Coordinates of C-alpha atoms in Angstrom, one line a residue:
M30 CA 44.0 -10.9 7.7
T31 CA 47.3 -11.6 9.5
N32 CA 50.5 -13.3 8.8
T33 CA 51.5 -15.1 12.0
E34 CA 54.5 -16.7 10.4
T35 CA 56.3 -13.3 10.3
R36 CA 55.2 -12.0 13.7
P37 CA 57.7 -11.8 16.6
A38 CA 57.3 -14.4 19.3
M39 CA 54.9 -13.5 22.1
T40 CA 56.2 -12.3 25.4
A41 CA 55.0 -14.0 28.5
H42 CA 52.9 -10.9 29.3
R43 CA 51.3 -10.9 25.9
F44 CA 50.7 -14.6 26.2
M45 CA 48.8 -14.2 29.5
I46 CA 46.7 -11.4 28.0
A47 CA 45.9 -13.5 25.0
I48 CA 44.9 -16.4 27.3
T49 CA 42.7 -14.1 29.4
T50 CA 41.0 -12.7 26.4
T51 CA 40.4 -16.1 25.0
F52 CA 39.0 -17.4 28.3
L53 CA 36.6 -14.4 28.6
A54 CA 35.6 -14.8 25.0
L55 CA 34.7 -18.4 25.6
V56 CA 32.8 -17.5 28.7
F57 CA 30.9 -14.9 26.7
L58 CA 30.3 -17.2 23.8
T59 CA 29.0 -20.0 25.9
L60 CA 27.0 -17.8 28.2
P61 CA 23.9 -18.0 25.9
A62 CA 23.9 -21.8 26.5
V63 CA 23.2 -21.3 30.2
V64 CA 21.1 -18.1 30.3
P65 CA 18.2 -17.2 28.1
A66 CA 18.9 -14.9 25.1
R67 CA 17.8 -11.4 26.2
A68 CA 14.3 -10.7 25.0
E69 CA 14.7 -6.9 25.4
V70 CA 17.7 -4.7 24.8
E71 CA 18.1 -1.3 26.2
I72 CA 19.7 0.8 23.5
Q73 CA 21.1 4.3 24.0
E74 CA 21.8 6.6 21.1
V75 CA 25.2 8.3 21.8
T76 CA 26.5 11.3 19.8
S77 CA 30.1 12.5 20.3
D78 CA 31.3 16.1 20.4
K79 CA 32.3 15.7 16.7
G80 CA 28.9 14.4 15.7
V81 CA 29.6 10.7 15.5
T82 CA 26.5 8.7 16.5
A83 CA 26.4 5.1 17.7
W84 CA 23.9 2.8 19.4
L85 CA 25.2 1.6 22.7
V86 CA 24.1 -1.4 24.9
E87 CA 25.8 -1.3 28.3
D88 CA 26.5 -4.8 29.6
Y89 CA 28.9 -5.5 32.4
T90 CA 28.4 -9.2 32.5
V91 CA 32.0 -9.7 31.5
P92 CA 34.7 -7.1 31.0
I93 CA 34.6 -7.1 27.2
I94 CA 33.6 -4.4 24.7
A95 CA 32.4 -5.4 21.2
V96 CA 32.4 -2.7 18.5
R97 CA 30.9 -3.2 15.0
F98 CA 30.4 -0.7 12.2
A99 CA 29.6 -0.5 8.5
F100 CA 30.6 2.0 5.9
K101 CA 28.1 2.1 3.0
G102 CA 29.7 1.1 -0.2
G103 CA 31.4 -2.3 -0.6
S104 CA 32.4 -4.1 -3.8
T105 CA 29.8 -2.1 -5.8
Q106 CA 32.3 0.8 -5.5
D107 CA 35.1 -1.1 -7.3
P108 CA 35.9 0.8 -10.4
A109 CA 35.6 -1.1 -13.7
G110 CA 38.8 -3.0 -14.3
K111 CA 39.7 -2.9 -10.5
E112 CA 37.2 -5.5 -9.3
G113 CA 38.4 -7.0 -6.0
L114 CA 39.6 -3.6 -4.7
A115 CA 37.3 -3.3 -1.7
N116 CA 37.8 -6.9 -0.7
L117 CA 41.6 -6.5 -0.9
M118 CA 41.4 -3.2 1.1
T119 CA 39.6 -5.0 4.0
G120 CA 42.4 -7.5 4.3
L121 CA 44.9 -4.7 4.9
F122 CA 43.5 -2.5 7.7
D123 CA 45.3 -4.5 10.4
E124 CA 48.5 -4.7 8.3
G125 CA 49.9 -1.4 9.4
A126 CA 48.5 2.0 10.2
G127 CA 49.9 5.4 11.1
E128 CA 53.5 5.0 12.2
L129 CA 53.2 1.3 12.8
D130 CA 54.2 -1.2 10.1
A131 CA 52.4 -4.5 9.8
D132 CA 54.4 -6.5 12.4
T133 CA 54.4 -3.6 14.9
F134 CA 50.7 -3.1 14.5
Q135 CA 50.0 -6.8 15.1
E136 CA 52.3 -6.8 18.1
R137 CA 50.3 -3.9 19.6
L138 CA 47.1 -5.8 19.0
D139 CA 48.5 -8.8 20.8
E140 CA 49.7 -6.6 23.7
V141 CA 46.2 -5.2 24.4
G142 CA 44.5 -8.6 23.8
A143 CA 42.2 -7.2 21.1
E144 CA 40.7 -8.9 18.0
M145 CA 40.1 -6.8 14.9
S146 CA 38.7 -7.8 11.5
F147 CA 37.2 -6.3 8.4
N148 CA 35.3 -7.6 5.5
A149 CA 33.5 -6.3 2.4
T150 CA 30.1 -7.3 1.1
R151 CA 28.7 -6.0 -2.2
D152 CA 27.0 -3.1 -0.3
A153 CA 29.2 -2.2 2.7
V154 CA 32.6 -2.5 4.3
Y155 CA 32.3 -3.9 7.8
G156 CA 34.7 -3.7 10.7
Q157 CA 34.5 -5.2 14.2
M158 CA 36.7 -5.3 17.2
R159 CA 36.5 -7.1 20.6
M160 CA 38.6 -5.9 23.4
L161 CA 39.2 -6.1 27.2
S162 CA 37.6 -3.1 28.9
D163 CA 40.8 -2.6 31.0
D164 CA 42.8 -2.1 27.9
S165 CA 40.1 -0.4 25.8
G166 CA 42.0 2.9 25.5
D167 CA 44.9 1.3 23.7
A168 CA 42.5 -0.9 21.6
F169 CA 40.4 2.1 20.5
E170 CA 43.6 3.9 19.6
L171 CA 44.6 1.1 17.3
L172 CA 41.2 0.9 15.8
G173 CA 41.2 4.6 15.1
M174 CA 44.6 4.3 13.3
A175 CA 43.3 1.5 11.2
V176 CA 40.1 3.3 10.3
T177 CA 41.6 6.8 9.6
D178 CA 45.2 6.2 8.6
P179 CA 45.8 2.7 7.0
R180 CA 49.2 2.4 5.4
F181 CA 48.6 0.0 2.5
D182 CA 52.3 -0.9 2.3
Q183 CA 53.5 -2.9 -0.7
E184 CA 54.7 -6.0 1.2
P185 CA 51.2 -6.6 2.8
I186 CA 49.5 -5.7 -0.4
D187 CA 51.5 -8.4 -2.3
R188 CA 51.0 -11.0 0.5
I189 CA 47.3 -10.5 1.0
R190 CA 46.7 -10.3 -2.8
A191 CA 48.5 -13.6 -3.2
Q192 CA 46.3 -15.3 -0.7
I193 CA 43.1 -14.0 -2.4
M194 CA 44.6 -15.1 -5.8
T195 CA 44.8 -18.6 -4.5
G196 CA 41.1 -18.6 -3.8
I197 CA 40.2 -17.2 -7.2
Q198 CA 42.3 -19.8 -9.0
R199 CA 40.7 -22.5 -6.9
D200 CA 37.2 -21.2 -7.9
M201 CA 38.3 -21.2 -11.6
R202 CA 38.5 -25.0 -11.3
D203 CA 35.2 -25.3 -9.4
P204 CA 32.1 -25.9 -11.5
N205 CA 29.8 -24.7 -8.8
A206 CA 31.7 -21.4 -8.5
L207 CA 31.8 -21.0 -12.3
G208 CA 28.1 -21.8 -12.6
Q209 CA 27.3 -19.2 -9.9
D210 CA 29.4 -16.6 -11.8
Q211 CA 27.5 -17.3 -15.0
F212 CA 24.2 -17.1 -13.2
A213 CA 25.1 -13.7 -11.7
R214 CA 25.9 -12.3 -15.1
A215 CA 22.7 -13.7 -16.5
L216 CA 20.7 -12.1 -13.7
Y217 CA 22.4 -8.7 -13.5
G218 CA 24.2 -8.1 -16.8
E219 CA 26.8 -5.4 -16.5
H220 CA 25.6 -4.2 -13.1
P221 CA 28.2 -4.4 -10.2
Y222 CA 26.0 -7.2 -8.6
A223 CA 27.2 -9.5 -11.5
R224 CA 30.8 -9.1 -10.6
R225 CA 33.0 -11.3 -8.3
S226 CA 33.7 -9.4 -5.1
D227 CA 37.2 -10.8 -5.0
G228 CA 37.8 -9.9 -8.6
T229 CA 39.7 -11.8 -11.3
P230 CA 43.5 -12.4 -11.6
E231 CA 43.7 -9.5 -14.0
T232 CA 41.7 -7.0 -12.1
L233 CA 43.1 -7.8 -8.7
G234 CA 46.6 -7.8 -10.1
S235 CA 46.1 -4.3 -11.4
V236 CA 45.2 -2.8 -8.0
T237 CA 47.8 -0.4 -6.6
A238 CA 48.4 1.3 -3.2
E239 CA 47.1 4.5 -4.8
D240 CA 43.8 2.8 -5.7
L241 CA 43.4 1.5 -2.1
H242 CA 44.0 5.0 -0.6
R243 CA 41.6 6.6 -3.1
M244 CA 38.8 4.1 -2.3
H245 CA 39.4 4.5 1.5
E246 CA 39.1 8.3 1.1
R247 CA 35.9 8.0 -1.0
M248 CA 34.1 5.6 1.2
F249 CA 35.2 6.2 4.8
A250 CA 33.2 9.2 6.1
R251 CA 31.3 10.1 9.2
S252 CA 27.9 10.4 7.4
N253 CA 28.4 7.0 5.8
V254 CA 28.9 4.8 8.8
S255 CA 26.6 2.9 11.2
I256 CA 28.1 2.0 14.6
A257 CA 27.1 -0.3 17.4
V258 CA 28.9 -0.8 20.7
V259 CA 28.0 -3.5 23.3
G260 CA 29.7 -4.2 26.6
A261 CA 31.4 -2.7 29.6
I262 CA 31.5 1.0 28.7
D263 CA 29.2 3.9 29.5
A264 CA 27.9 6.7 27.2
E265 CA 30.4 9.4 28.3
A266 CA 33.4 7.2 27.9
L267 CA 32.1 6.0 24.5
K268 CA 31.8 9.6 23.2
A269 CA 35.5 10.2 23.5
E270 CA 36.3 6.8 21.9
L271 CA 33.9 7.6 19.0
D272 CA 35.8 10.8 18.3
R273 CA 39.1 9.0 18.6
V274 CA 38.1 6.3 16.0
F275 CA 35.9 8.2 13.6
G276 CA 36.1 11.9 14.5
D277 CA 38.9 12.8 12.0
L278 CA 37.2 11.2 9.0
P279 CA 35.6 13.5 6.3
E280 CA 32.0 14.5 6.9
T281 CA 30.6 13.1 3.7
A282 CA 31.6 10.3 1.4
S283 CA 32.1 10.7 -2.4
S284 CA 30.9 7.3 -3.4
D285 CA 29.9 6.5 -7.0
T286 CA 26.2 6.3 -7.8
V287 CA 25.1 2.8 -8.4
A288 CA 21.9 2.1 -10.4
Q289 CA 19.0 -0.1 -9.2
V290 CA 18.7 -3.3 -11.1
E291 CA 15.9 -5.9 -11.5
P292 CA 17.2 -9.5 -11.9
K293 CA 16.4 -10.9 -15.3
L294 CA 13.8 -13.6 -14.8
D295 CA 12.2 -16.2 -17.1
Q296 CA 15.5 -17.9 -18.2
L297 CA 17.3 -21.2 -17.6
V298 CA 21.0 -21.0 -17.0
S299 CA 22.5 -24.4 -17.3
Y300 CA 26.2 -25.1 -16.4
P301 CA 26.6 -28.7 -17.7
Y302 CA 29.1 -30.7 -15.7
D303 CA 29.5 -34.4 -14.9
L304 CA 28.8 -34.2 -11.2
P305 CA 27.1 -36.8 -9.0
Q306 CA 25.2 -34.0 -7.4
A307 CA 23.3 -31.1 -9.1
T308 CA 22.9 -27.6 -7.7
I309 CA 19.5 -25.9 -8.3
Q310 CA 18.6 -22.3 -7.7
L311 CA 15.5 -20.3 -8.6
V312 CA 15.2 -16.5 -8.4
Y313 CA 11.8 -14.7 -8.2
P314 CA 11.0 -11.0 -7.7
G315 CA 11.7 -9.6 -4.3
L316 CA 10.8 -6.4 -2.4
K317 CA 12.6 -3.7 -0.5
R318 CA 13.1 -3.9 3.2
D319 CA 11.0 -0.8 3.8
D320 CA 8.2 -2.1 1.5
P321 CA 4.8 -2.0 3.5
E322 CA 4.3 -5.6 2.5
F323 CA 7.7 -6.8 3.8
F324 CA 6.4 -8.6 6.9
P325 CA 3.6 -10.5 5.0
A326 CA 6.3 -11.6 2.5
F327 CA 8.7 -12.4 5.3
I328 CA 6.1 -14.7 6.9
M329 CA 5.1 -16.2 3.5
N330 CA 8.8 -17.0 2.8
H331 CA 9.2 -18.7 6.2
I332 CA 6.3 -21.0 5.5
L333 CA 7.5 -21.7 2.0
G334 CA 11.1 -22.4 2.6
G335 CA 12.6 -20.1 5.3
G336 CA 11.8 -22.4 8.2
V337 CA 14.6 -24.9 8.2
F338 CA 12.8 -27.9 9.5
S339 CA 9.2 -26.8 9.2
S340 CA 8.8 -25.3 5.7
R341 CA 6.7 -26.7 2.9
L342 CA 9.8 -27.2 0.7
F343 CA 11.7 -29.1 3.4
N344 CA 8.7 -31.3 4.1
E345 CA 8.1 -32.1 0.4
V346 CA 11.6 -32.3 -0.9
R347 CA 13.5 -33.8 2.1
E348 CA 11.0 -35.4 4.5
K349 CA 8.6 -37.1 2.1
R350 CA 10.9 -37.9 -0.8
G351 CA 14.5 -37.8 0.5
L352 CA 15.6 -35.8 -2.5
A353 CA 18.1 -33.5 -0.7
Y354 CA 19.7 -33.0 2.6
G355 CA 18.5 -29.4 2.7
V356 CA 16.4 -27.0 0.7
G357 CA 15.4 -23.4 1.6
S358 CA 14.3 -20.0 0.4
G359 CA 15.1 -16.5 1.4
L360 CA 14.5 -12.8 0.8
D361 CA 17.6 -11.0 -0.6
T362 CA 17.2 -7.3 0.2
G363 CA 20.2 -5.5 -1.2
D364 CA 20.8 -1.8 -1.6
Y365 CA 20.3 -2.0 -5.4
S366 CA 18.2 -5.1 -6.1
N367 CA 15.9 -7.5 -4.3
S368 CA 14.8 -11.1 -5.0
L369 CA 13.4 -14.2 -3.4
F370 CA 15.6 -17.2 -4.0
I371 CA 15.3 -20.9 -3.5
G372 CA 18.2 -23.3 -3.4
T373 CA 19.1 -27.0 -3.0
S374 CA 21.5 -29.7 -4.1
T375 CA 20.3 -33.2 -5.0
R376 CA 21.3 -36.3 -6.8
S377 CA 21.9 -35.6 -10.5
D378 CA 19.5 -38.3 -11.7
R379 CA 16.7 -36.8 -9.6
A380 CA 17.4 -33.1 -10.3
Q381 CA 14.4 -32.7 -12.7
E382 CA 12.1 -34.4 -10.1
T383 CA 13.4 -32.0 -7.4
L384 CA 12.9 -29.0 -9.6
D385 CA 9.3 -30.1 -10.4
I386 CA 8.5 -30.5 -6.7
I387 CA 9.8 -27.0 -5.9
R388 CA 7.8 -25.5 -8.7
Q389 CA 4.7 -27.3 -7.6
E390 CA 5.1 -26.0 -4.0
V391 CA 5.7 -22.5 -5.3
K392 CA 2.6 -22.6 -7.4
R393 CA 0.5 -24.0 -4.4
M394 CA 1.7 -21.1 -2.3
A395 CA 0.9 -18.5 -5.0
D396 CA -2.5 -20.0 -5.7
E397 CA -3.7 -20.9 -2.2
G398 CA -1.5 -19.1 0.3
P399 CA -0.9 -20.6 3.7
T400 CA -3.4 -22.1 6.2
E401 CA -4.4 -20.4 9.4
D402 CA -2.5 -23.0 11.3
E403 CA 0.7 -22.4 9.3
L404 CA 0.4 -18.6 9.8
A405 CA 0.0 -19.0 13.6
R406 CA 3.0 -21.4 13.9
A407 CA 5.1 -19.1 11.7
K408 CA 4.3 -16.1 13.9
T409 CA 5.1 -18.0 17.1
Y410 CA 8.5 -19.1 15.7
L411 CA 9.5 -15.8 14.2
V412 CA 8.8 -14.0 17.5
G413 CA 10.5 -16.5 19.7
A414 CA 13.6 -17.2 17.5
Y415 CA 14.6 -13.5 17.0
P416 CA 16.4 -13.0 20.4
I417 CA 18.0 -16.4 20.2
N418 CA 19.4 -15.8 16.7
N419 CA 20.1 -12.1 17.0
L420 CA 20.7 -11.1 20.6
D421 CA 22.5 -14.1 22.2
S422 CA 25.9 -12.5 22.6
S423 CA 27.6 -9.1 22.5
S424 CA 28.8 -9.6 19.0
A425 CA 25.4 -10.7 17.8
V426 CA 23.7 -7.7 19.4
A427 CA 26.3 -5.4 17.8
R428 CA 25.8 -7.0 14.4
T429 CA 22.0 -6.7 14.8
L430 CA 22.1 -3.1 15.8
V431 CA 24.3 -2.1 12.8
E432 CA 21.9 -3.8 10.4
L433 CA 18.9 -2.1 12.0
Q434 CA 20.7 1.3 11.5
K435 CA 21.6 0.5 7.9
E436 CA 18.0 -0.4 7.2
G437 CA 16.6 2.7 8.9
R438 CA 14.5 0.5 11.3
G439 CA 14.6 2.9 14.2
I440 CA 16.0 2.5 17.7
D441 CA 12.7 1.0 19.0
Y442 CA 12.4 -1.6 16.3
I443 CA 13.2 -4.6 18.5
Q444 CA 10.2 -3.6 20.8
R445 CA 7.9 -2.9 17.8
R446 CA 8.8 -6.1 15.8
I447 CA 6.5 -8.4 17.7
G448 CA 3.5 -6.1 17.0
L449 CA 4.5 -5.9 13.3
I450 CA 4.4 -9.7 13.0
E451 CA 1.3 -10.2 15.0
A452 CA -0.6 -7.7 12.9
V453 CA -0.1 -9.6 9.6
T454 CA -3.3 -11.3 8.3
L455 CA -3.8 -14.4 6.3
E456 CA -5.0 -12.3 3.3
Q457 CA -1.9 -10.2 3.4
V458 CA 0.3 -13.3 3.3
K459 CA -1.7 -14.7 0.4
A460 CA -1.3 -11.5 -1.5
A461 CA 2.5 -11.5 -0.8
G462 CA 2.7 -15.0 -2.3
Q463 CA 0.8 -13.9 -5.4
R464 CA 3.0 -10.8 -5.8
L465 CA 6.3 -12.6 -5.6
L466 CA 5.7 -16.2 -6.8
E467 CA 3.5 -15.9 -9.9
A468 CA 6.4 -14.7 -12.1
E469 CA 8.4 -17.2 -14.1
P470 CA 11.7 -17.5 -12.3
A471 CA 15.3 -17.5 -13.4
V472 CA 16.6 -21.1 -12.9
L473 CA 20.2 -22.2 -12.5
V474 CA 21.2 -25.9 -12.8
I475 CA 24.8 -26.9 -12.3
G476 CA 25.3 -30.6 -13.2
P477 CA 24.1 -32.9 -16.0
E478 CA 21.5 -31.5 -18.4
L479 CA 17.9 -31.8 -17.3
G480 CA 15.7 -34.2 -19.2
N481 CA 13.1 -31.6 -20.5
G482 CA 15.3 -28.5 -20.2
G483 CA 13.9 -27.3 -16.8

């Protein structure tokens, strides 16, 4: 996060660098519109002298380098009573590091035309940077300072905390946000997955600079990070930059152990509120990303509700009956829990009808499975859409490569993926439907009470 109101005015030199970066970024972002997304990506595994490993895709189409990385941890590492700590920390990495205070650090970023950002999910802290290759040395130096030596000065802490507090207080007046909080507690009880990642006014207000430094020291370690680099840099140059950014971190993390948790199913969570539109969510059992039946379940989910305009749920709920603008399902594969979820919003007076249709389609999938034609069309889409959705820009490639490393997919996964999908049989997809969809789900309804209780 940045505070542009307090930054010094740009010099003409910095302004031109910023314009150049923006122009190249626009070219890079619009490039996928005029050239096909790359169907194959040549990935190199690069290990630095200090043992830092990254996946590299050299691409000299434009003189830009995209870096993305993930430290395992995230908001599940927030100590009890300090919820919101990881989220606040990620807002402060570009607010001063090493000898540079917040304003000076932001000024240096402007001078080198680099964009840096961080964010926390429940399972990881992510960082990304995009830079001009001509100024990559200075940009990598700033990234290294942010990663290894953040300052966590009090003024930025107070300023960023106040911004987050505004969002929390807004959510406390939003029935949808309150209903989601209640659903998370009902599903996960006291597990960290039940907590708000941005915390509460009380927990966020208690976070100190010492708390931030302690979490950074516990989580940021060389063995705990997955790194991807895409763009105009070769392997030898990258080795030196990897050591500059990550080489001085501790070898191993000292993260807290987090227990696995199964979501509590077979319950109705109702958040009554006089709204013209009702929100409906259903949660079923899931499976781990490395489960042997993952791909059959992945294809089954696509046919049920994962395909935006082609799924059974979309056809029955939206196309045939006009009950909602959108409806979908997905597989949630977290580090500590997994589920299949379905969600939609509909007119309050037709919420019960919508829920009945969803349940009907879930039961039909569990009882009958898909047809041969549905399976064939799903395979064709899932093979063809992958490069478009995951490999259509340097940032997208970097994001994909980090996730593949986190999931332990292997450096040849993109080449193997087509075969994994094509090998799935109709019987395997039917079995996946029975495994995940025969359970009684947890149901959330935000809006007026349903007629028969769900």
